[in-house]
Coordinates of C-alpha atoms in Angstrom, one line a residue:
X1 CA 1.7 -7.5 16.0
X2 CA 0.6 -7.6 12.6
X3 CA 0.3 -11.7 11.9
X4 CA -2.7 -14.7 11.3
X5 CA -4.9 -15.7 13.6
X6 CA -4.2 -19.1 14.9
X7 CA -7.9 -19.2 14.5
X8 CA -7.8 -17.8 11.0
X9 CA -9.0 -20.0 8.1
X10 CA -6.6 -19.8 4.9
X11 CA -8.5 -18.4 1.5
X12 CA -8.4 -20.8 -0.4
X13 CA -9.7 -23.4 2.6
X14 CA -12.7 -20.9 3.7
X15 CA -13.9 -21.5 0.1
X16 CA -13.3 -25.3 0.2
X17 CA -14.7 -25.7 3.8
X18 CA -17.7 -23.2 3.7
X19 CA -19.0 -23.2 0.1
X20 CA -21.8 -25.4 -1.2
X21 CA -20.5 -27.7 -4.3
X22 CA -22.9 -25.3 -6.5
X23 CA -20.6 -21.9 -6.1
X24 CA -21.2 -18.7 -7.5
X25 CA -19.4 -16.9 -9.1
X26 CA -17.3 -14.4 -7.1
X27 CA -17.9 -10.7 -8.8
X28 CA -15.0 -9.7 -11.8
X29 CA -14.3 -13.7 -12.6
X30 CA -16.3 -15.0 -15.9
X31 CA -17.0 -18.8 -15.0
X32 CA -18.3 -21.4 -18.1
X33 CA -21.6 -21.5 -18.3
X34 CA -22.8 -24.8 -16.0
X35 CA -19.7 -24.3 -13.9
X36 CA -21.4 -23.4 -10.6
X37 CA -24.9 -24.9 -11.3
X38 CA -25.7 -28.5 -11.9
X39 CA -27.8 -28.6 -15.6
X40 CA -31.6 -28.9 -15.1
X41 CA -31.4 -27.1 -11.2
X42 CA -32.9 -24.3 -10.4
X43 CA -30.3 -21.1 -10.0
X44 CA -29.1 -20.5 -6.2
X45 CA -31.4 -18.2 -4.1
X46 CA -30.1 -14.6 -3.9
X47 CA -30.1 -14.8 -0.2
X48 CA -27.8 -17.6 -0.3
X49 CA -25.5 -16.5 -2.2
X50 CA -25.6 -12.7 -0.5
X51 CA -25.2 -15.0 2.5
X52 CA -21.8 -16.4 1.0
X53 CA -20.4 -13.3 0.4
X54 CA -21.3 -11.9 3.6
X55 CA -19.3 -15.0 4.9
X56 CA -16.1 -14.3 2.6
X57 CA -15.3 -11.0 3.4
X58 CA -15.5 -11.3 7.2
X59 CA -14.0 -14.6 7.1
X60 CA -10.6 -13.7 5.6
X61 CA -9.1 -10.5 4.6
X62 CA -9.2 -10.3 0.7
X63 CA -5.9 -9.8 -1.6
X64 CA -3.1 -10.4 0.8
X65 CA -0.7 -10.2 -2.1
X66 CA -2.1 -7.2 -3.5
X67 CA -2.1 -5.6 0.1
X68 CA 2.0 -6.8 0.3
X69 CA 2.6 -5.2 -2.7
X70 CA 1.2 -2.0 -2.2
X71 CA 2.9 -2.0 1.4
X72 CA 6.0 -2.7 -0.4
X73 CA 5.8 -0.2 -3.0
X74 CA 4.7 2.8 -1.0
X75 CA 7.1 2.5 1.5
X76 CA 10.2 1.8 -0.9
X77 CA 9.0 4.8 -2.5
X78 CA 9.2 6.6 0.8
X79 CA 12.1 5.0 1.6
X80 CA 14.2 5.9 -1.5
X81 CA 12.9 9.1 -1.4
X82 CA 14.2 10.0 2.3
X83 CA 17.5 8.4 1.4
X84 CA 17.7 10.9 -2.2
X85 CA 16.8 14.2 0.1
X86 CA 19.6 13.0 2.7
X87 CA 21.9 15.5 2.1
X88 CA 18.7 18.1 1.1
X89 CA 16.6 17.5 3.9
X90 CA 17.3 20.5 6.3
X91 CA 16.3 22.9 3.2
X92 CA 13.5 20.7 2.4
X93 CA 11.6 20.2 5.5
X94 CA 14.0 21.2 8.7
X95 CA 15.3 24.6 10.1
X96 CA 17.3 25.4 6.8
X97 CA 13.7 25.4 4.5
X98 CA 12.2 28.6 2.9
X99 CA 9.2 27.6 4.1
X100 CA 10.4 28.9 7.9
X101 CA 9.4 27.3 11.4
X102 CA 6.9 29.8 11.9
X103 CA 5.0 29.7 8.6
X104 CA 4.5 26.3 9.4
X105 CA 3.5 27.3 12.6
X106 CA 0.8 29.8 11.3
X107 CA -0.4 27.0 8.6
X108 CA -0.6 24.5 10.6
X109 CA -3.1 26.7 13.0
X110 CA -5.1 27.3 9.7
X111 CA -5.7 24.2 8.3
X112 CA -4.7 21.8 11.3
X113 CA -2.7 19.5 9.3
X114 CA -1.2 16.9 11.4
X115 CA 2.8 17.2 12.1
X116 CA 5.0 16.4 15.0
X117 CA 7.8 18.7 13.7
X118 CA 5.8 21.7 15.2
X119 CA 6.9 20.7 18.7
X120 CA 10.2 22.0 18.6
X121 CA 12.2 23.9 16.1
X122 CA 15.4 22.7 17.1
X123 CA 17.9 20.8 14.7
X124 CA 18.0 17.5 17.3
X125 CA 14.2 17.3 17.2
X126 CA 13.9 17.4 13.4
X127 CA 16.8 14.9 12.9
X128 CA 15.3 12.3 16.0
X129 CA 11.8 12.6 13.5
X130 CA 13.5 12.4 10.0
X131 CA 15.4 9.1 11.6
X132 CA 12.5 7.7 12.8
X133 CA 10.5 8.2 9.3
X134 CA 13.5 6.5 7.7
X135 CA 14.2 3.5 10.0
X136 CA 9.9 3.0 9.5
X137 CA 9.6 2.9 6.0
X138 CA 12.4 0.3 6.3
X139 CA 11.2 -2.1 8.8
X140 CA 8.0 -1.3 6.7
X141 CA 9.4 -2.8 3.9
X142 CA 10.2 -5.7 5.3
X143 CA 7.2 -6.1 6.9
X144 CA 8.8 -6.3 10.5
X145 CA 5.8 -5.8 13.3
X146 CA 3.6 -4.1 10.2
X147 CA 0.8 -3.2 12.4
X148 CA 2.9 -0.9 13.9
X149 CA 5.6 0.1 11.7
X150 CA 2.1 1.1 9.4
X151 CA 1.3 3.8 12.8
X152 CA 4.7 5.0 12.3
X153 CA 5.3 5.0 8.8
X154 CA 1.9 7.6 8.5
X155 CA 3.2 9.7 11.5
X156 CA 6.5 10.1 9.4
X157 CA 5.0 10.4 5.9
X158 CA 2.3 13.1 7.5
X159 CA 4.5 15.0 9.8
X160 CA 7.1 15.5 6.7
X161 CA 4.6 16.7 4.3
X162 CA 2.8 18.7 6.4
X163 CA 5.7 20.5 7.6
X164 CA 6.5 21.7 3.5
X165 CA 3.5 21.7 1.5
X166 CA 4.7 23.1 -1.6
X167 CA 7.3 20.7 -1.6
X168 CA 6.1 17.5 -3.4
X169 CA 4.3 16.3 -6.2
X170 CA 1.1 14.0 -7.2
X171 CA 3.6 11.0 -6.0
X172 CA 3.9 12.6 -2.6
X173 CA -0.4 12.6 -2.8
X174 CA -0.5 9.7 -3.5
X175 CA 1.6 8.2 -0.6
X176 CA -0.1 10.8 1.8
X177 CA -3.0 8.8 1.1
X178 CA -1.8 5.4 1.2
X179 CA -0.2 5.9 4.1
X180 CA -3.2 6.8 5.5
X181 CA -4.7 3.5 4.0
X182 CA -1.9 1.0 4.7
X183 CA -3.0 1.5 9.0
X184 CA -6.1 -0.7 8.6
X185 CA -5.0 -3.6 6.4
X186 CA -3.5 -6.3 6.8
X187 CA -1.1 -6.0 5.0
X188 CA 1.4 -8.2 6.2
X189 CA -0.1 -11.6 5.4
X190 CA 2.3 -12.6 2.9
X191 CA 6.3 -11.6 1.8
X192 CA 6.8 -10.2 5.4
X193 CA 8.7 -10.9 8.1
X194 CA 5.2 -11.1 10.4
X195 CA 4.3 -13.7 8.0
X196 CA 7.7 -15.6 8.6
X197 CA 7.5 -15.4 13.0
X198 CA 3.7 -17.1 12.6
X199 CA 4.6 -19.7 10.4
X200 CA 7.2 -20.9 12.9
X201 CA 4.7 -20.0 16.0
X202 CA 2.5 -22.3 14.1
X203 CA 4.9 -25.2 13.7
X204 CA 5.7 -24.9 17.2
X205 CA 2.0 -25.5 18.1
X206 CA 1.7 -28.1 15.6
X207 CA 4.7 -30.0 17.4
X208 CA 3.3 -29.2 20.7
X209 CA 5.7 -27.1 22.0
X210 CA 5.2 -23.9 24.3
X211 CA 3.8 -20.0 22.4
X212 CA 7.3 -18.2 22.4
X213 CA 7.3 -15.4 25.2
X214 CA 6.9 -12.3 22.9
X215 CA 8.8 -8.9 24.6
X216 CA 9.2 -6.7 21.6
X217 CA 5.3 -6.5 20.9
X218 CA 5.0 -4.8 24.5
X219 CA 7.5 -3.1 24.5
X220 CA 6.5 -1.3 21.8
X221 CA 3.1 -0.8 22.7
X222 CA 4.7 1.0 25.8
X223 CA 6.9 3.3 23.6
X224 CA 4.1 4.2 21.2
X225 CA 1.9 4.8 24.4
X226 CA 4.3 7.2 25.5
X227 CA 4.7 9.0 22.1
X228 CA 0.7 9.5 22.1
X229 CA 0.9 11.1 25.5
X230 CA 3.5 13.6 24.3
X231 CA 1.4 14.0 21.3
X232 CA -1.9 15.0 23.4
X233 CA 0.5 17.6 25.3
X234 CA 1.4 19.1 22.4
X235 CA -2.5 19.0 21.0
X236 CA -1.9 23.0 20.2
X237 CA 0.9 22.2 17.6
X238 CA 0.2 19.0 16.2
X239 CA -2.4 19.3 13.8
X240 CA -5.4 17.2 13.4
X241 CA -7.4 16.0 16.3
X242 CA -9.5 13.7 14.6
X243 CA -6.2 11.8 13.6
X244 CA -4.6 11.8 17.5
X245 CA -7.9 10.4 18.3
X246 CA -7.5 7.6 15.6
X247 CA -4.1 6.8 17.0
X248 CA -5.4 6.1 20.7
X249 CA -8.3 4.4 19.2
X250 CA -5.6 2.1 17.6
X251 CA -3.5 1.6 20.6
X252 CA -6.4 1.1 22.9
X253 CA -7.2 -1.7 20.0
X254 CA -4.2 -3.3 19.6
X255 CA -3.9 -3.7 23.5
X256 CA -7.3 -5.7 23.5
X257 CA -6.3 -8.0 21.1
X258 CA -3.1 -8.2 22.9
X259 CA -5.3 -9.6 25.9
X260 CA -8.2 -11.3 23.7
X261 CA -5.5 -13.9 22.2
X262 CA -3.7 -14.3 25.4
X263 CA -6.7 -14.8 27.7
X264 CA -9.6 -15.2 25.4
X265 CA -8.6 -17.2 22.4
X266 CA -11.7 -18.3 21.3
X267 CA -14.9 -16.1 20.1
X268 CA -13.7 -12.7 21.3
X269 CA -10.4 -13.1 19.1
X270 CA -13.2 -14.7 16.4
X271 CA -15.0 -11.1 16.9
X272 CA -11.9 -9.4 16.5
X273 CA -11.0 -11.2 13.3
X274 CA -13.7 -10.7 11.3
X275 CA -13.9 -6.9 12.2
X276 CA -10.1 -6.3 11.2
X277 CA -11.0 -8.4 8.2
X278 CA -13.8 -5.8 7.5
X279 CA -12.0 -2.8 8.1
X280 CA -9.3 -4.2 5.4
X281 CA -11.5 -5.5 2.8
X282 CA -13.1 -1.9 3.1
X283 CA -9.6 0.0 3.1
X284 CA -8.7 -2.3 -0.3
X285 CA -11.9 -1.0 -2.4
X286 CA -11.5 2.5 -1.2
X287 CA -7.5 2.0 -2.7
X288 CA -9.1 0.9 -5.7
X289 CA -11.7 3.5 -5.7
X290 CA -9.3 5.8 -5.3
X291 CA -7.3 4.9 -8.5
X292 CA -10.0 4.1 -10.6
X293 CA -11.1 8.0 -9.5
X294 CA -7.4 9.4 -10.2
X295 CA -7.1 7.9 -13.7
X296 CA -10.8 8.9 -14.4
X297 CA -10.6 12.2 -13.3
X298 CA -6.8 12.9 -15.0
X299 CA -7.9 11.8 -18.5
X300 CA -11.3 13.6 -18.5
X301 CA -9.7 16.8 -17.7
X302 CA -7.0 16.4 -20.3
X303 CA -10.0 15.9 -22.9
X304 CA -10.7 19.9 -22.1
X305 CA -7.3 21.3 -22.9
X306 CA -6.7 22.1 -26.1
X307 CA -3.3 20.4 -26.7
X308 CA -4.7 17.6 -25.4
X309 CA -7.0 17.7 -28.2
X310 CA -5.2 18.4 -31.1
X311 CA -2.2 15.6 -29.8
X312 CA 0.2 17.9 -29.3
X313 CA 0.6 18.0 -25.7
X314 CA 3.3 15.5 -25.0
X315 CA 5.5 17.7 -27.1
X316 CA 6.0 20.8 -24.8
X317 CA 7.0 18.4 -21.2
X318 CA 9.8 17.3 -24.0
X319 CA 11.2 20.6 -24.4
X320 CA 11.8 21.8 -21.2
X321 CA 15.4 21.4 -19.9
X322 CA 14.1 20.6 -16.1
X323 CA 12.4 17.6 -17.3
X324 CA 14.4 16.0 -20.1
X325 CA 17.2 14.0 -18.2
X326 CA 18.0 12.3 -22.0
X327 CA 18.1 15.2 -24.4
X328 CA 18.6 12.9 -27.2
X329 CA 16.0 10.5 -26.6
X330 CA 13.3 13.3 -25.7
X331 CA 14.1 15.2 -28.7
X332 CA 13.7 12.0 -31.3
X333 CA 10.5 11.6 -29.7
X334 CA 9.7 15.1 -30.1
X335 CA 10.7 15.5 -33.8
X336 CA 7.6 12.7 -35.0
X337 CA 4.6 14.0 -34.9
X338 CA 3.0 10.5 -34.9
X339 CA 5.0 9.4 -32.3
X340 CA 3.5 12.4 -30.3
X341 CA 0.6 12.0 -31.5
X342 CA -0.2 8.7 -30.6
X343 CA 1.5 8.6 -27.1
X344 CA -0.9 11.8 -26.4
X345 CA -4.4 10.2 -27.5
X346 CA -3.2 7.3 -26.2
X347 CA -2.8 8.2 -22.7
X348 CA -6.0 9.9 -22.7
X349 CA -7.9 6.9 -23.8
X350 CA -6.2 4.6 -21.3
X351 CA -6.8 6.9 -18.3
X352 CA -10.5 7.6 -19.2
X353 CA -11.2 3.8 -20.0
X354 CA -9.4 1.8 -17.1
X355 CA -12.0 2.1 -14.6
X356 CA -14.9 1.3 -17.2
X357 CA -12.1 -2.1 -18.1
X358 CA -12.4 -3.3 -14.5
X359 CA -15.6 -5.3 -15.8
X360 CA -13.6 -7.2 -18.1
X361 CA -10.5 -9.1 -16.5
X362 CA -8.7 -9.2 -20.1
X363 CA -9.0 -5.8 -20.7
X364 CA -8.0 -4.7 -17.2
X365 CA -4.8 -6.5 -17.2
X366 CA -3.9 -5.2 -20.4
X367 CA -5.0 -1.6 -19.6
X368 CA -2.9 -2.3 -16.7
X369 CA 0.4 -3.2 -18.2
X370 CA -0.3 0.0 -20.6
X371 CA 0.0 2.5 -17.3
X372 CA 2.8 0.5 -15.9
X373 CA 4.9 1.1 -19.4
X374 CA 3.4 4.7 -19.5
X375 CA 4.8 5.6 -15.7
X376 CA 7.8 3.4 -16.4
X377 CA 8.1 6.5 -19.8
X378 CA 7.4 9.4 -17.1
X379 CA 10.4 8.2 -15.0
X380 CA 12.7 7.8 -18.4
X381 CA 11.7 10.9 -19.9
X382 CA 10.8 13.3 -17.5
X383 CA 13.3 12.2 -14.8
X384 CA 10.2 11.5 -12.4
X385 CA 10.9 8.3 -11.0
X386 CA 9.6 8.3 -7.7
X387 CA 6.1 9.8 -9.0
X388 CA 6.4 7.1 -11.2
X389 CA 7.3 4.6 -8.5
X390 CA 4.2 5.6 -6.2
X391 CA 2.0 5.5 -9.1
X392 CA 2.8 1.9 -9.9
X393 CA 2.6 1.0 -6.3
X394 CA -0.9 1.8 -6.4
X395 CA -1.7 0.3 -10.2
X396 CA -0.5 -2.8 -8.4
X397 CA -3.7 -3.2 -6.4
X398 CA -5.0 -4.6 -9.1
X399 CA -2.6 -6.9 -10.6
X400 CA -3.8 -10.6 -11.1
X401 CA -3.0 -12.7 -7.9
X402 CA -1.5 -15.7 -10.1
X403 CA 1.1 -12.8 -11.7
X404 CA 2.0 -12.1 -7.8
X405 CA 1.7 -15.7 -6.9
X406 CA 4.6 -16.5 -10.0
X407 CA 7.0 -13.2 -9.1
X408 CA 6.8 -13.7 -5.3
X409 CA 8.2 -17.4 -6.1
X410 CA 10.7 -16.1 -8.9
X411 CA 11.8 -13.6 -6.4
X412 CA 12.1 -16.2 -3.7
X413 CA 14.1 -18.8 -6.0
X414 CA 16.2 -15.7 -7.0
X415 CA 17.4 -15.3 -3.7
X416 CA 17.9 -19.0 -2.7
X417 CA 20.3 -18.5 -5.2
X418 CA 21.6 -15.9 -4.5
X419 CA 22.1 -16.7 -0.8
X420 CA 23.1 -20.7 -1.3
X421 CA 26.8 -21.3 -1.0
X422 CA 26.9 -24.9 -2.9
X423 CA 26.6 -25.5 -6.5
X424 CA 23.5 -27.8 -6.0
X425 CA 20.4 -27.9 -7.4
X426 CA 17.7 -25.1 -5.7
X427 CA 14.2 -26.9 -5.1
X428 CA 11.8 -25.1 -7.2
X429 CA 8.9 -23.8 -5.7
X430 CA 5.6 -24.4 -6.1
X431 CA 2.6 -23.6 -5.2
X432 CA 1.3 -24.3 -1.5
X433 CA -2.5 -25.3 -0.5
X434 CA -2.1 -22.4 2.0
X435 CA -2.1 -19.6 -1.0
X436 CA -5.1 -18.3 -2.1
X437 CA -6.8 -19.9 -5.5
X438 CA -10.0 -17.9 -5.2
X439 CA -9.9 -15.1 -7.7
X440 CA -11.2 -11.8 -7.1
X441 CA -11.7 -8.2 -8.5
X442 CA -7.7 -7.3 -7.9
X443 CA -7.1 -10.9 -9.7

């Protein structure tokens, strides 16, 4: 489903292969002065370079680490969420909830939001959907067929949510949205098990052995075929048209370039590539948009409250038994006023300047780290750790690509360990020429 185009350049070799030896600069990286320009020639026309970056975003689809990471993050989040609300799940969203069938019912006529629990209020039917959101967010994770498991995921994510609205916090926003999001990326490029099935396809075809015969991708196609049809039958109850209509529009697509790469590999599935690259270089700026409009908008509305002015307002969340998992440690804090103090102008000034730092890599990355360590606090302190979780899933859009490059081999050295049953030396791991070296607003 969701893996490279045989046809698909690598990064890092677009930039090598297509670029002129005088390259621009790409936007967010400060290059040496003479670096891209030979001394005594004229600067580049403005229509050549326009005409590179034209060539770079359809040519490859930008951050595939960043794009990996936010995949993993949101649906971990999910994930450990379901798994938490196991035993709570009937009262939160099924037959036992406060919110009752039929107030759902009514709301969802109201404001049409999109749910498949309202085909049925029977025990079987929630339980079949609550499954199905779990075993998603899982295969998800792993990045196992990810342009489907992404259809999924959403239909789990929205069909929950929408069932209880007043269940949730800015967390469960914030994953609404992403999930939303994660359907037209590609976001399994990278740390995926899609990634790991076309590196072997492409070994095969550089040994000159046969395509594998794939019957899962069908097959699938087929069963999420048949779950649109019920979907349209049940048009009256499930919510949104406008997002049924997206779904088909994404079957219908995925079954073209089903037959584009089996019977038209050549500039159909080209076509094809550069419009999924679009659509996900697109999706990644509205992610970062949508962060940069989150933080922006948080920290200007905590200038207008008074508390927030005088640097008092961390103090109160402190005192309240519901949020204080660690008495002791919330009530030190508490008891310096400096302490307070600075932790409450402090997050203000981070949240209103992080969008304003994104013109100044330095500044970003330590702006960065700041909210990481401020929504790592939140989960100590508050006892919020899933808000905290989703909110550094989506921070991690714009984490450097060299950072991800060094954790994704730490992580992958770590488990060679892990996994290997002889004392002997593990290889260390280093860089491949397939990994990106281009450097980009997200790092």
């Amino acid at each position: 489903m969701n893996q490279p185009s045989p046809n698909q350049v690598p990064e890092n070799q677009v930039a090598e292969t297509h670029a002129p030896v005088h390259q621009a600069p790409t936007p967010g990286v400060h290059a040496a002065p003479g670096e891209y320009a030979a001394p005594g020639l004229p600067p580049e026309p403005v229509d050549r370079r326009l005409a590179r970056a034209i060539q770079r975003v359809t040519a490859s689809a930008l951050g595939p680490y960043q794009s990996a990471i936010i995949r993993i993050g949101f649906s971990l989040t999910w994930l450990l969420f379901l798994l938490r609300e196991l035993p709570h799940r009937h009262e939160l969203y099924g037959p036992d909830s406060p919110w009752s069938w039929e107030m759902g019912r009514q709301l969802i006529a109201d404001n049409s939001a999109f749910t498949v629990l309202m085909w049925s209020d029977g025990g079987l039917w929630f339980e079949l959907v609550y499954a199905i959101a779990v075993l998603s967010a899982a295969l998800l994770l792993v990045g196992w067929r990810t342009r489907a498991m992404s259809v999924v995921f959403m239909v789990g994510v929205l069909s929950l949510q929408n069932r209880s609205v007043f269940v949730g916090d800015g967390g469960d926003n914030v994953i609404h949205l992403a999930a939303i999001y994660l359907v037209l990326t590609r976001c399994g490029q990278v740390w995926s098990l899609d990634a790991r099935r076309a590196a072997r396809e492409a070994r095969d075809a550089a040994d000159g052995l046969p395509p594998r015969r794939d019957v899962v991708g069908p097959l699938l196609w087929v069963v999420l075929g048949g779950f649109l049809l019920a979907a349209t039958y049940f048009l009256g109850a499930t919510g949104s048209t406008w997002l049924l209509v997206l779904l088909w529009v994404l079957w219908l697509a995925q079954a073209l370039w089903w037959a584009v790469c089996r019977y038209a590999p050549g500039e159909p599935r080209t076509l094809l590539d550069v419009l999924a690259n679009l659509a996900h270089n697109a999706t990644l700026v509205v992610i970062m948009a949508e962060v940069c409009l989150i933080y922006a908008t948080a920290g200007w509305y905590k200038i207008q409250g008074s508390r927030w002015q005088d640097g008092t307002a961390l103090y109160y969340p402190l005192q309240l038994d519901y949020f204080t998992p660690w008495p002791a440690l919330s009530d030190f804090l508490g008891s310096s006023g400096v302490m307070v103090m600075v932790l409450t102008y402090g997050t203000v000034m981070i949240q209103v300047a992080f969008p304003f730092a994104l013109f100044n890599r330095k500044v970003k990355n330590v702006l960065l780290v700041a909210m990481m360590l401020e929504h790592a606090g939140i989960a100590l302190l508050l006892g919020l750790p899933l808000f905290s979780l989703a909110m550094i899933s989506a921070d991690a859009v714009f984490l450097p690509t060299a950072f991800l490059v060094w954790l994704g081999a730490r992580v992958g050295l770590g488990r060679d360990r892990l996994l290997s049953r002889t004392r002997g030396k593990v290889p260390d791991q280093r860089r491949s020429s397939e990994e990106p070296a281009a450097r980009t607003l997200v790092g």
